[in-house]
Short mmCIF file of C-alpha atoms and ligand atoms in Angstrom, two decimals:
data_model
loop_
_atom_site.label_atom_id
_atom_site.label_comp_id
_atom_site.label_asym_id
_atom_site.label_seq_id
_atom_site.Cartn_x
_atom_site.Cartn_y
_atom_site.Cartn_z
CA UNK A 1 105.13 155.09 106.00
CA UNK A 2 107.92 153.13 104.54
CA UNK A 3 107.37 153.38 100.76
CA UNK A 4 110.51 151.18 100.31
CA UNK A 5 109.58 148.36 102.69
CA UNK A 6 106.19 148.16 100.98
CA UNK A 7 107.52 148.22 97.52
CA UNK A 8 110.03 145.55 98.56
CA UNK A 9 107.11 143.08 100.45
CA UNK A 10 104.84 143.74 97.33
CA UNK A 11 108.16 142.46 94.82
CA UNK A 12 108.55 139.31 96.90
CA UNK A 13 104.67 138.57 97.20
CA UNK A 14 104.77 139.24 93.28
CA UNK A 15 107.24 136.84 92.64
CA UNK A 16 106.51 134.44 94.91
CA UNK A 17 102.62 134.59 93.03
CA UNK A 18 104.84 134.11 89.38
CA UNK A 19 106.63 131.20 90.52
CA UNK A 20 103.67 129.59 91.42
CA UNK A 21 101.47 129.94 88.64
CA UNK A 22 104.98 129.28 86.83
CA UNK A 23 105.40 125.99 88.78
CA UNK A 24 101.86 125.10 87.37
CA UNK A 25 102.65 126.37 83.91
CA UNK A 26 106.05 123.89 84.26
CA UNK A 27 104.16 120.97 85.47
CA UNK A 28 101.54 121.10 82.32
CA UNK A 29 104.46 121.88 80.35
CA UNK A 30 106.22 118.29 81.64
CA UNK A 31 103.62 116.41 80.99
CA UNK A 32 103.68 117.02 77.00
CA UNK A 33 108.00 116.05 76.98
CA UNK A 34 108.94 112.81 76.18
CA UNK A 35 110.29 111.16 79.66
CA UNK A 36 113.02 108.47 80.52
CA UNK A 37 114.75 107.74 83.52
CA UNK A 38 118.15 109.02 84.18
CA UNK A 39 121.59 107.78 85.11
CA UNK A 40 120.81 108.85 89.01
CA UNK A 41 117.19 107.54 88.90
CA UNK A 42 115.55 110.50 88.67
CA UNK A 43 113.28 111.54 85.83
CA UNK A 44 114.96 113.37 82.41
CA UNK A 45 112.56 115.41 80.30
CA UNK A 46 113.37 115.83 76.41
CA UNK A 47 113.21 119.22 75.15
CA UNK A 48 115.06 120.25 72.24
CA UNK A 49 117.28 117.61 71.73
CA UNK A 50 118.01 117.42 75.31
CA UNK A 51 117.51 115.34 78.47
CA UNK A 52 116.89 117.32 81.77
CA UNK A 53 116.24 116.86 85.02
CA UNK A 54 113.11 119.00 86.04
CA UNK A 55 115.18 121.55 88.40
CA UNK A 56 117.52 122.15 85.81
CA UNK A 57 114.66 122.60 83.01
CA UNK A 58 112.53 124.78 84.98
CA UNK A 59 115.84 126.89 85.32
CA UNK A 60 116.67 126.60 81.65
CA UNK A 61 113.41 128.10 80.70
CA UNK A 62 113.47 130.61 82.76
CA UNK A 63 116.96 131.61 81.74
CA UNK A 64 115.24 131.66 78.23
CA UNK A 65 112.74 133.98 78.37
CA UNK A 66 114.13 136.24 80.89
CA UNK A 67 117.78 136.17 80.04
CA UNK A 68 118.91 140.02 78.79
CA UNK A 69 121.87 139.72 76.80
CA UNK A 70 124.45 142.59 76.45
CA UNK A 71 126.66 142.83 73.65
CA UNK A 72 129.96 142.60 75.82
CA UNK A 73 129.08 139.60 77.58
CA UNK A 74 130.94 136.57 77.37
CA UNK A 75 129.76 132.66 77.70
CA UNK A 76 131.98 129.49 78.72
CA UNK A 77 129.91 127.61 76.94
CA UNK A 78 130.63 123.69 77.71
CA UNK A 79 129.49 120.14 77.26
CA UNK A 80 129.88 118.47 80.86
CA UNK A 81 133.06 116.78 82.24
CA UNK A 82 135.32 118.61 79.07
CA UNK A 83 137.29 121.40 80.68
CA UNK A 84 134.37 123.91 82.00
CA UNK A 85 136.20 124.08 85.72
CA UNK A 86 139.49 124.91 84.24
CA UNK A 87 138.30 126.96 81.56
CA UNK A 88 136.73 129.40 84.26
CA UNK A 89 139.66 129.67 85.78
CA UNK A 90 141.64 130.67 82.57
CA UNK A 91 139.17 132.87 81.17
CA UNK A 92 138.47 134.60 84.12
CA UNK A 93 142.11 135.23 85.31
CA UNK A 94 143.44 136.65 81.91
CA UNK A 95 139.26 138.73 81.15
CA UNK A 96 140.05 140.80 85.04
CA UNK A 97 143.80 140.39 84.79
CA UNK A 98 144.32 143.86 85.26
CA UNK A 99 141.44 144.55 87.46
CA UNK A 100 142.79 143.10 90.89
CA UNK A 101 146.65 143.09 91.96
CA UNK A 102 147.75 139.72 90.85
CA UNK A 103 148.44 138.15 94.62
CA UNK A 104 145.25 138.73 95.06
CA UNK A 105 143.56 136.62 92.18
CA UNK A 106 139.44 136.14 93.56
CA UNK A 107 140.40 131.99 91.99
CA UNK A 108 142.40 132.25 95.30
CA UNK A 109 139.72 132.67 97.75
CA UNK A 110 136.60 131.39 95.31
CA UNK A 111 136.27 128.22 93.10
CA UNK A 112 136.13 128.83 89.60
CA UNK A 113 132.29 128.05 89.43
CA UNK A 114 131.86 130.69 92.17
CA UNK A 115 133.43 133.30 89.42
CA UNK A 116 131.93 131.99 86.58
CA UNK A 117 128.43 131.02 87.35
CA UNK A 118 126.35 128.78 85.28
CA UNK A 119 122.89 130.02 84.18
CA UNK A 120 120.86 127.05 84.64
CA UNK A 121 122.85 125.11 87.32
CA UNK A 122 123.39 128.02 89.41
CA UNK A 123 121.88 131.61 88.96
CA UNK A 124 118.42 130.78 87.48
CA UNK A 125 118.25 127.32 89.31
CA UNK A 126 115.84 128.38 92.67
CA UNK A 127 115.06 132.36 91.37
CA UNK A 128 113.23 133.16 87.90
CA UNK A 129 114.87 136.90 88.12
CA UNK A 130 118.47 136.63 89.43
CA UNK A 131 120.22 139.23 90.52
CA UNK A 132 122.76 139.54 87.54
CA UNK A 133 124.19 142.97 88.51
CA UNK A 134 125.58 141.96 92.02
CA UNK A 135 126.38 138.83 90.78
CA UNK A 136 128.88 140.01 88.04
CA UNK A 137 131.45 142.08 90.08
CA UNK A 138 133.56 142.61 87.13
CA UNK A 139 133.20 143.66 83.56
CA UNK A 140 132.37 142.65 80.71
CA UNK A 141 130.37 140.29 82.45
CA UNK A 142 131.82 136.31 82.19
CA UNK A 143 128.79 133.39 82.57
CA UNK A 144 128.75 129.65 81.94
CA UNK A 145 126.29 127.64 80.17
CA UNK A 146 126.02 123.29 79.27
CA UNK A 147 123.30 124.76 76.86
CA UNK A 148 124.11 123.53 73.30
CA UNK A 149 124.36 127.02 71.07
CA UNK A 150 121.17 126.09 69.55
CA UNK A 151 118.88 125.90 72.58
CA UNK A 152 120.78 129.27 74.10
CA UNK A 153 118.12 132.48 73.93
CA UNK A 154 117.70 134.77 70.89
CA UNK A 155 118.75 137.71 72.87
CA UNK A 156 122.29 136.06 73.21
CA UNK A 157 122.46 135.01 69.76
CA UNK A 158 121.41 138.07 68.72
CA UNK A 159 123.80 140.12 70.93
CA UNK A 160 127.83 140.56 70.30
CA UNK A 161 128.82 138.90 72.93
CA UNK A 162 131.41 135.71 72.56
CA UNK A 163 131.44 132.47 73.35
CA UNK A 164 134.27 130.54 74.52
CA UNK A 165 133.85 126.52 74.29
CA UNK A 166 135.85 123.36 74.81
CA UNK A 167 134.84 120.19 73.88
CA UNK A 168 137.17 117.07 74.80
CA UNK A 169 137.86 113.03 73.88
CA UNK A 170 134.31 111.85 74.25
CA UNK A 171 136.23 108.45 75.88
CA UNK A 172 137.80 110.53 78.83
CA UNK A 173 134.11 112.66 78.56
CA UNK A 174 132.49 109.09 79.46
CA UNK A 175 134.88 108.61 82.39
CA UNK A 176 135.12 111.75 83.87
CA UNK A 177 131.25 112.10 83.88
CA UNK A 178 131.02 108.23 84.97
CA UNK A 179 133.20 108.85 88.40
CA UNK A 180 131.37 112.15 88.50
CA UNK A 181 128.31 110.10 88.60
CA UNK A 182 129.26 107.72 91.00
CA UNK A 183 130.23 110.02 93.70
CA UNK A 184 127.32 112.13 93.34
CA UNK A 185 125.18 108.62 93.83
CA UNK A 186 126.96 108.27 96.81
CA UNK A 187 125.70 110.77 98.67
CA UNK A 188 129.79 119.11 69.44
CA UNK A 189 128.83 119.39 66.76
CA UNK A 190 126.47 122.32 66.46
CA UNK A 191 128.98 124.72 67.96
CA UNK A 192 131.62 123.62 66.10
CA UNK A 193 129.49 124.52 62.71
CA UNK A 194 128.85 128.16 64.69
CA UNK A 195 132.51 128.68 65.44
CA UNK A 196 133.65 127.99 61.73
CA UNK A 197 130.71 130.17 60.71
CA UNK A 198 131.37 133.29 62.96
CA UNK A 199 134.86 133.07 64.62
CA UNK A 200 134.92 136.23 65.78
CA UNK A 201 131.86 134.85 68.19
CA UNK A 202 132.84 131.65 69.20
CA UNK A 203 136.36 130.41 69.81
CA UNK A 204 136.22 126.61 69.60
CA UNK A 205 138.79 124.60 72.05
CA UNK A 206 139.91 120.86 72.59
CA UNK A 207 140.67 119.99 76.22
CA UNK A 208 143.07 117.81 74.87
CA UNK A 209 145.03 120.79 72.50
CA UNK A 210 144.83 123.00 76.05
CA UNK A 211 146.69 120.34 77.72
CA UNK A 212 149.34 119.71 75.34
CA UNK A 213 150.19 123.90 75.00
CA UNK A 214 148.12 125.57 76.94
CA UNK A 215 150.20 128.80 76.78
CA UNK A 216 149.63 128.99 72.98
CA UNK A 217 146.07 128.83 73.40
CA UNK A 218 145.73 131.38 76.28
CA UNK A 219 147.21 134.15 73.75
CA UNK A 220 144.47 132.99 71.41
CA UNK A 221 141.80 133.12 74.27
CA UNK A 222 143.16 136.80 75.01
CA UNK A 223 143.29 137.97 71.78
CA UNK A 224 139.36 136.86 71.27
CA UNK A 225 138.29 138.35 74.34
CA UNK A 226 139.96 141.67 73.01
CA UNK A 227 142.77 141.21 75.59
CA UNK A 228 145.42 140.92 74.34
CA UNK A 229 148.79 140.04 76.00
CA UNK A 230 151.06 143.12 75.65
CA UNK A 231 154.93 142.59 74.74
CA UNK A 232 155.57 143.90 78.71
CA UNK A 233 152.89 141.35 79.80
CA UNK A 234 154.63 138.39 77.79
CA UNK A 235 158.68 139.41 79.19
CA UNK A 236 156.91 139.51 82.37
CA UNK A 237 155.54 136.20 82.22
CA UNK A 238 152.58 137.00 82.91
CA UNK A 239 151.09 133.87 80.83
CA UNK A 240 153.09 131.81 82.46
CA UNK A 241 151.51 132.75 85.83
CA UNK A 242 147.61 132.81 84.37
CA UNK A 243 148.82 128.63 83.36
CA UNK A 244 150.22 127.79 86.56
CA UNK A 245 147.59 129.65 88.87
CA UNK A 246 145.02 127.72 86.69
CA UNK A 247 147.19 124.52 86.27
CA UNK A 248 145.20 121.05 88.00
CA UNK A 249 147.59 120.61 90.68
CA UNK A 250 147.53 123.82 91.70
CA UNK A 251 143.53 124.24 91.80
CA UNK A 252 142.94 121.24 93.37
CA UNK A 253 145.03 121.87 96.60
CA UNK A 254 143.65 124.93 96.91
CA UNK A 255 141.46 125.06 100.42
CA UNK A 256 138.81 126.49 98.87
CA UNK A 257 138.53 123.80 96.20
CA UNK A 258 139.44 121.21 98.85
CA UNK A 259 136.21 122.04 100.84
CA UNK A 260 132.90 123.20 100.64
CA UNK A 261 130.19 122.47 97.84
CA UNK A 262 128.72 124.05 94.42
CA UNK A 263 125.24 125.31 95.19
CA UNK A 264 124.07 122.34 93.54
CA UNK A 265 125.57 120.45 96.01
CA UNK A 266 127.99 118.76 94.28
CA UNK A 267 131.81 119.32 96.47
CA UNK A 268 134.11 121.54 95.38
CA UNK A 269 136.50 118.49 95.23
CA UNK A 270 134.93 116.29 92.85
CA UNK A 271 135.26 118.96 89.99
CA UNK A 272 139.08 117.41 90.20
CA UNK A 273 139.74 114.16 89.47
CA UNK A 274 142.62 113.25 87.13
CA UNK A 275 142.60 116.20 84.48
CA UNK A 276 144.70 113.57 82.42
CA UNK A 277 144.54 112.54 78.89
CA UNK A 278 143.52 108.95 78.27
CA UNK A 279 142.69 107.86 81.38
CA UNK A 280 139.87 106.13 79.53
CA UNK A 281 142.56 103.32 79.01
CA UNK A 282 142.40 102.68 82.35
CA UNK A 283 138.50 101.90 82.61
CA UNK A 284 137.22 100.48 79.66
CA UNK A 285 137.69 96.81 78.76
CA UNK A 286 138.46 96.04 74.76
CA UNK A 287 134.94 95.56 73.94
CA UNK A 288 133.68 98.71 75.40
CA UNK A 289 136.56 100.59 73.37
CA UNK A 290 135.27 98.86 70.27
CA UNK A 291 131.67 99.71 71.04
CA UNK A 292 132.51 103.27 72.11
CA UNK A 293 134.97 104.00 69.15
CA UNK A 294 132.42 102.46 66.65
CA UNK A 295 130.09 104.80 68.09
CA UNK A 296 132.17 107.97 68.21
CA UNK A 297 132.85 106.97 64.31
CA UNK A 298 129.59 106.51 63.56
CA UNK A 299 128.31 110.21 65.36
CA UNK A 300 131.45 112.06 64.16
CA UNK A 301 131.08 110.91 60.42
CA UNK A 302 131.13 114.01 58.43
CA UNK A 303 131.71 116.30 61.17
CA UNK A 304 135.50 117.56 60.51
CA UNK A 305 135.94 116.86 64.45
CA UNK A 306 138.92 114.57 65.24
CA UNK A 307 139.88 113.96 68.84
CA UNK A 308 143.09 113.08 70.31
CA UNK A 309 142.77 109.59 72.52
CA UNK A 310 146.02 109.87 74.70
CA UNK A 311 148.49 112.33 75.36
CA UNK A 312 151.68 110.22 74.64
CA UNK A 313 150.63 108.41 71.00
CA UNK A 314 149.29 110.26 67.68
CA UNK A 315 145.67 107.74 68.43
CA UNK A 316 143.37 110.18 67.11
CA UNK A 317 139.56 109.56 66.84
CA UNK A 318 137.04 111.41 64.11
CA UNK A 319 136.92 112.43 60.88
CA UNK A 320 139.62 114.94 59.40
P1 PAP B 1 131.70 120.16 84.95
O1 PAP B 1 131.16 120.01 83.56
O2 PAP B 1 130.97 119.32 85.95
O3 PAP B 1 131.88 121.58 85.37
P2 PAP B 1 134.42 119.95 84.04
O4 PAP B 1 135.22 120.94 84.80
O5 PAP B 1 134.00 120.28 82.64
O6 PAP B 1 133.16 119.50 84.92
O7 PAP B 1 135.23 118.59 83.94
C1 PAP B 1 135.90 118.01 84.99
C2 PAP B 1 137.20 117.43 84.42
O8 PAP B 1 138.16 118.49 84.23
C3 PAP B 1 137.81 116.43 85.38
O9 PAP B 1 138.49 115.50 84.52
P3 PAP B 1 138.84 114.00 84.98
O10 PAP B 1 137.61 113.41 85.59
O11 PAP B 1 139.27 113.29 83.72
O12 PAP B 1 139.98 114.14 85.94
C4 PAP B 1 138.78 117.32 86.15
O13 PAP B 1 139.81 116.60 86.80
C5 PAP B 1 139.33 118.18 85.02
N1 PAP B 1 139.93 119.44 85.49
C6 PAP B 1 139.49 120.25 86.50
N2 PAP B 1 140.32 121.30 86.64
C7 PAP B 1 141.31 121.14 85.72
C8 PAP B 1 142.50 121.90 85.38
N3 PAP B 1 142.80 123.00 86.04
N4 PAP B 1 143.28 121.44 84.38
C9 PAP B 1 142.95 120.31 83.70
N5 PAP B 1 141.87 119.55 83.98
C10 PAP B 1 141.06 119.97 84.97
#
């Protein structure tokens, strides 16, 4: 008798019984949220200071209880639309630099969200118990999260392992997630206080300081991950290559970026769009800049963020 086969049919008839008393657990669990409908039409749930749609909820709980944190992970931890695509990229080539020759760079052949996948878009999205050791091919492990710090589970908060998060103008935010929107139709605060609090967990970028040097901050991103560049690696250039490989233009007419879709469905293609600074100015009519800066003022009050509004003029947004 095949002991293996059995054990295997008696996993999958296990699970398949979990997510179904799960899926009834969810659905009582719905009903007590707050609900509104969202930008697409569909229902958003609140939970913990955050709207969801259901899919992405039921995966966000499950990535909460079952997620097992080890100390080296690391976490590109991102609010939408501010840099997560390119921040993959970056992270990932300088993290497993020196684990593949350099002409052959996995960005190359796979998106950055195929290298960097997202616990509750992606990996715990249709499966309660992904499988997170053939999914990480390289080490320390590298995952991406939209989860504000404060929602993320204990066992990562409790670990060592680092975060790594951008945040970006929340004008070119509204934009970018606005034409986002509108294709898909057709067919900071708290980590900032965590970074300040524990650098040596979270390193806290702007999209807008990335753009404007983004060699400086790729020595910074090394150093945190406990990669340093070496002297050889700088007089190679090796930085220079982990920018341009990563750079917008060069990403975007990649094939592999060019077609295909995110297993969310969302096209490779529409995860690049302008990658400008202040494109904003190019949407939004004087009264929606007054509404939106009075707004930013109002949220950032207090916060010590500031935000740079274009790339060519000192117009910064915040509180200093
Ligand atoms: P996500 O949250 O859906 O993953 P995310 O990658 O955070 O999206 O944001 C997409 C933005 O980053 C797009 O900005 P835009 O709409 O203003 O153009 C996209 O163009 C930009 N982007 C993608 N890749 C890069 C890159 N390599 N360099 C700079 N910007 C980039």
């Amino acid at each position: 008798m095949d002991t293996a086969k059995i054990s295997k049919a008696e996993m999958v008839s296990k699970s398949h019984d979990m997510e179904s008393s799960w899926d009834d657990d969810l659905k009582k669990l719905l009903q007590t949220f707050p609900k509104e409908k969202g930008w697409l039409g569909s229902d958003l749930y609140f939970y913990r200071g955050f709207w969801y749609p259901s899919l992405i909820l039921k995966a966000f709980i499950s990535f909460q209880k079952h997620f097992q944190a080890f100390n080296s992970d690391i976490i590109v931890a991102t609010f939408p639309k501010c840099g997560t695509t390119w921040l993959k990229a970056l992270t990932f080539s300088t993290l497993y630099r020196n684990q593949f020759p350099w002409d052959e760079n996995p960005l190359l052949a796979f998106g950055p969200h195929r290298l960097v996948r997202f616990f509750e878009h992606d990996l715990y999205l249709n499966n309660t118990f992904p499988d997170l050791q053939n999914v990480c091919v390289y080490q320390p492990r590298l995952f991406s999260t939209h989860v504000s710090y404060g929602s993320l589970p204990t066992s990562i908060k409790d670990s060592g392992c680092k975060f790594v998060y951008i945040c970006r103008n929340p004008m070119d935010m509204f934009i970018s997630l606005w034409q986002f929107m509108a294709k898909i139709q057709d067919k900071n605060q708290e980590s900032l206080s965590a970074s300040q609090e524990n650098p040596n967990k979270i390193l806290f970028l702007k999209y807008e300081d990335l753009k404007e040097d983004t060699g400086y901050h790729l020595k910074n991103l090394a150093m945190f991950l406990g990669v340093p560049f070496t002297d050889d690696e700088e007089k190679q250039g090796v930085i220079e290559k982990i920018v341009k490989i990563c750079g917008f233009e060069n990403l975007k007419e990649l094939e592999v970026n060019k077609k295909g879709a995110h297993t969310s469905g969302v096209p490779h293609a529409d995860f690049f769009r302008k990658g400008e600074v202040g494109d904003w100015s190019n949407y939004l009519t004087p009264f929606m800049i007054e509404c939106l800066e009075k707004l930013i003022q109002e949220k950032l009050n207090g916060s010590g963020l500031t935000f740079k509004l274009s790339s060519k003029t000192s117009n910064n947004i915040g509180t200093a």
